[in-house]
Short mmCIF file of C-alpha atoms in Angstrom, two decimals:
data_model
loop_
_atom_site.label_atom_id
_atom_site.label_comp_id
_atom_site.label_asym_id
_atom_site.label_seq_id
_atom_site.Cartn_x
_atom_site.Cartn_y
_atom_site.Cartn_z
CA MET A 145 3.27 -0.81 29.97
CA VAL A 146 3.67 -3.29 27.12
CA ARG A 147 -0.08 -3.90 27.18
CA LYS A 148 -0.79 -0.16 26.96
CA GLU A 149 1.59 0.33 24.03
CA PHE A 150 0.16 -2.72 22.27
CA GLY A 151 -3.37 -1.36 22.62
CA ASP A 152 -2.34 2.09 21.42
CA HIS A 153 -0.84 0.59 18.27
CA ILE A 154 -3.93 -1.46 17.48
CA ARG A 155 -6.27 1.51 17.95
CA SER A 156 -4.23 3.87 15.77
CA TRP A 157 -5.65 4.66 12.33
CA ARG A 158 -2.15 4.77 10.91
CA PHE A 159 -1.61 1.10 11.70
CA VAL A 160 -5.06 0.10 10.42
CA ILE A 161 -4.55 1.85 7.08
CA LEU A 162 -1.05 0.44 6.63
CA LEU A 163 -2.23 -3.05 7.55
CA ALA A 164 -5.05 -2.79 5.01
CA ILE A 165 -2.54 -1.87 2.29
CA VAL A 166 -0.32 -4.84 3.15
CA VAL A 167 -3.28 -7.25 3.29
CA LEU A 168 -4.63 -6.08 -0.07
CA ALA A 169 -1.21 -6.37 -1.68
CA CYS A 170 -0.72 -9.86 -0.28
CA ALA A 171 -4.22 -10.86 -1.40
CA GLY A 172 -3.37 -9.78 -4.94
CA SER A 173 -0.13 -11.76 -4.87
CA LEU A 174 -2.03 -14.77 -3.52
CA TYR A 175 -4.44 -14.59 -6.45
CA ALA A 176 -1.49 -14.45 -8.87
CA SER A 177 0.12 -17.45 -7.16
CA VAL A 178 -3.06 -19.51 -7.28
CA SER A 179 -3.51 -18.71 -10.97
CA ALA A 180 0.08 -19.74 -11.72
CA LEU A 181 -0.22 -22.98 -9.74
CA LYS A 182 -3.51 -23.94 -11.37
CA ALA A 183 -2.02 -23.28 -14.80
CA GLY A 184 1.01 -25.37 -13.89
CA GLN A 185 -1.15 -28.22 -12.62
CA SER A 186 -3.21 -28.17 -15.83
CA ALA A 187 -0.06 -28.27 -17.94
CA SER A 188 1.36 -31.14 -15.87
CA ALA A 189 -1.87 -33.09 -16.17
CA ALA A 190 -1.97 -32.55 -19.93
CA SER A 191 1.62 -33.71 -20.36
CA GLY A 192 1.19 -36.63 -17.98
CA GLU A 193 3.92 -35.45 -15.61
CA GLY A 194 3.58 -35.73 -11.86
CA SER A 195 3.33 -32.75 -9.55
CA SER A 196 6.59 -31.26 -8.39
CA SER A 197 7.77 -31.40 -4.82
CA PHE A 198 7.05 -28.61 -2.35
CA LEU A 199 4.00 -27.55 -4.31
CA PHE A 200 2.45 -25.87 -1.28
CA LEU A 201 5.52 -23.69 -0.75
CA LYS A 202 5.07 -22.31 -4.25
CA MET A 203 2.03 -20.46 -2.91
CA PHE A 204 4.52 -18.04 -1.37
CA THR A 205 6.83 -17.64 -4.36
CA GLU A 206 5.09 -18.47 -7.65
CA THR A 207 3.30 -15.82 -9.71
CA ASP A 208 1.65 -15.56 -13.10
CA GLY A 209 3.61 -12.41 -13.92
CA SER A 210 0.80 -9.93 -13.26
CA LEU A 211 1.93 -9.24 -9.68
CA PRO A 212 5.00 -10.09 -7.58
CA GLY A 213 4.85 -13.09 -5.29
CA PHE A 214 3.74 -13.07 -1.66
CA LEU A 215 7.28 -13.09 -0.28
CA THR A 216 8.30 -10.25 -2.57
CA PHE A 217 5.39 -8.11 -1.42
CA LEU A 218 5.97 -9.02 2.21
CA SER A 219 9.69 -8.27 2.15
CA PHE A 220 9.02 -4.93 0.46
CA LEU A 221 6.01 -3.68 2.45
CA ALA A 222 6.47 -5.28 5.88
CA PRO A 223 9.32 -2.93 6.91
CA LEU A 224 6.83 -0.08 6.61
CA ILE A 225 4.94 -1.59 9.55
CA GLY A 226 8.09 -1.53 11.67
CA ILE A 227 8.84 2.06 10.64
CA ALA A 228 5.25 3.17 11.28
CA LEU A 229 5.19 1.63 14.76
CA GLY A 230 8.42 3.22 15.94
CA PHE A 231 9.22 6.49 14.19
CA ASP A 232 7.30 8.67 16.69
CA SER A 233 7.37 6.48 19.78
CA VAL A 234 9.76 8.63 21.82
CA ASN A 235 9.88 12.07 20.23
CA THR A 236 6.09 12.45 20.40
CA GLU A 237 6.20 11.71 24.13
CA ARG A 238 8.97 14.28 24.45
CA ASN A 239 7.13 16.97 22.47
CA LYS A 240 3.90 16.43 24.41
CA GLY A 241 5.75 16.70 27.71
CA THR A 242 4.70 13.25 28.88
CA LEU A 243 8.20 11.78 28.67
CA SER A 244 9.49 13.72 31.67
CA ARG A 245 6.46 12.68 33.72
CA LEU A 246 6.95 9.04 32.77
CA LEU A 247 10.64 9.05 33.63
CA SER A 248 9.95 10.81 36.94
CA GLN A 249 8.18 7.63 38.02
CA PRO A 250 10.15 4.63 39.34
CA LEU A 251 10.74 3.53 35.76
CA TYR A 252 14.10 2.93 34.16
CA ARG A 253 14.79 4.45 30.76
CA ASP A 254 15.73 1.03 29.38
CA ASP A 255 12.42 -0.41 30.58
CA PHE A 256 10.58 2.41 28.80
CA LEU A 257 12.34 1.74 25.49
CA ASN A 258 12.12 -2.03 25.85
CA ALA A 259 8.37 -1.83 26.48
CA LYS A 260 7.86 0.11 23.27
CA PHE A 261 10.01 -2.32 21.32
CA VAL A 262 8.39 -5.46 22.75
CA ALA A 263 4.87 -4.13 22.15
CA GLY A 264 5.70 -3.31 18.55
CA LEU A 265 7.43 -6.64 18.00
CA LEU A 266 4.47 -8.57 19.41
CA LEU A 267 2.12 -6.74 17.07
CA ILE A 268 4.43 -7.40 14.11
CA ALA A 269 4.55 -11.11 14.98
CA VAL A 270 0.75 -11.27 15.15
CA VAL A 271 0.39 -9.57 11.76
CA ILE A 272 3.07 -11.61 9.98
CA PHE A 273 1.89 -14.97 11.30
CA SER A 274 -1.74 -14.08 10.59
CA LEU A 275 -0.87 -13.27 6.98
CA GLY A 276 1.20 -16.42 6.62
CA PHE A 277 -1.47 -18.72 8.02
CA LEU A 278 -4.09 -16.91 5.93
CA VAL A 279 -2.09 -17.75 2.80
CA MET A 280 -1.79 -21.35 3.95
CA GLY A 281 -5.52 -21.58 4.58
CA MET A 282 -6.41 -20.01 1.25
CA GLY A 283 -3.94 -22.29 -0.50
CA LEU A 284 -5.48 -25.34 1.13
CA PHE A 285 -8.94 -24.14 0.10
CA THR A 286 -8.11 -23.19 -3.50
CA ILE A 287 -5.65 -25.82 -4.70
CA GLY A 288 -6.79 -28.60 -2.36
CA TYR A 289 -3.24 -29.62 -1.54
CA PRO A 290 -2.38 -29.91 2.18
CA PRO A 291 1.14 -29.02 3.31
CA THR A 292 3.49 -31.72 4.45
CA PRO A 293 5.05 -31.37 7.93
CA GLU A 294 8.31 -30.26 6.33
CA GLU A 295 6.53 -27.59 4.29
CA PHE A 296 4.65 -26.38 7.36
CA TRP A 297 7.79 -25.96 9.43
CA ARG A 298 9.58 -24.26 6.56
CA VAL A 299 6.77 -21.72 6.42
CA VAL A 300 6.96 -21.19 10.19
CA VAL A 301 10.72 -20.63 10.03
CA MET A 302 10.26 -18.21 7.14
CA LEU A 303 7.67 -16.25 9.13
CA LEU A 304 9.99 -16.13 12.15
CA ILE A 305 12.81 -14.76 10.00
CA THR A 306 10.40 -12.17 8.59
CA VAL A 307 9.43 -11.08 12.11
CA VAL A 308 13.11 -10.65 13.00
CA TYR A 309 13.68 -8.69 9.79
CA VAL A 310 10.78 -6.32 10.45
CA GLY A 311 11.89 -6.07 14.09
CA LEU A 312 15.21 -4.68 12.87
CA TRP A 313 13.33 -1.89 11.09
CA LEU A 314 11.29 -1.27 14.22
CA ASN A 315 14.47 -1.01 16.27
CA LEU A 316 15.98 1.35 13.71
CA SER A 317 12.90 3.59 13.73
CA LEU A 318 13.02 3.67 17.55
CA LEU A 319 16.63 4.80 17.31
CA PHE A 320 15.63 7.62 14.97
CA SER A 321 12.78 8.53 17.32
CA VAL A 322 15.24 8.86 20.20
CA ARG A 323 17.81 10.72 18.13
CA PHE A 324 15.56 13.29 16.42
CA ARG A 325 13.11 15.61 18.14
CA GLN A 326 10.68 15.81 15.21
CA ALA A 327 8.65 12.78 14.18
CA ALA A 328 8.74 13.86 10.53
CA THR A 329 12.54 13.76 10.52
CA SER A 330 12.72 10.26 11.98
CA ALA A 331 10.02 9.06 9.56
CA LEU A 332 11.91 10.47 6.58
CA CYS A 333 15.14 8.81 7.71
CA GLY A 334 13.42 5.45 8.07
CA ILE A 335 11.65 5.69 4.72
CA ALA A 336 14.85 6.83 3.01
CA LEU A 337 16.68 3.75 4.26
CA TRP A 338 13.70 1.56 3.31
CA ILE A 339 13.85 2.90 -0.24
CA PHE A 340 17.64 2.90 -0.52
CA PHE A 341 18.75 -0.47 0.85
CA PRO A 342 16.56 -2.81 -1.27
CA ARG A 343 17.58 -0.93 -4.41
CA PHE A 344 21.23 -0.97 -3.36
CA LEU A 345 21.24 -4.69 -2.60
CA ARG A 346 19.40 -5.50 -5.83
CA HIS A 347 21.86 -3.41 -7.83
CA ASP A 348 24.77 -5.08 -6.06
CA ARG A 349 23.55 -8.49 -7.18
#
């Protein structure tokens, strides 16, 4: 069942369009990071100063001011993937009448929900790690600076934390999908929280 849900997510136009938006946004932030790093390297070379430590990690955080950094874009847009994968997972099955047929089989309700969550989480992990390794590859190609083992493992840990973070949004959207009968209602609840919490936390700081 996990394989079926995973395939359904990949073949959906909603996921393809949302993934394209995230990739384009991250590509723009990558360009801004490369521009900032090259400008910083030129300034360091002109002043005779050595390169700073963890230069490769700055690919994920530095920016020239034209666009936010990669991590900023990822933390802002990645929850949309979790919301999009889960907001209609259960209520659509219920409205189509397929939920009762599924649960009439020798299938536990928990297994049904867990399969939807695991399939979505696997897809999220594939997307997040693909984007992260793409940034690493582009950084290696553009600035010609390979990551140290410590930098590499820091990036891997950061990507794992991002997967867990987006998985929380997926779990929340699944909860809304179980709670509300209409997919539009669960989507609005998820998007409302996605808009509210980052603003609230930023204001609290």
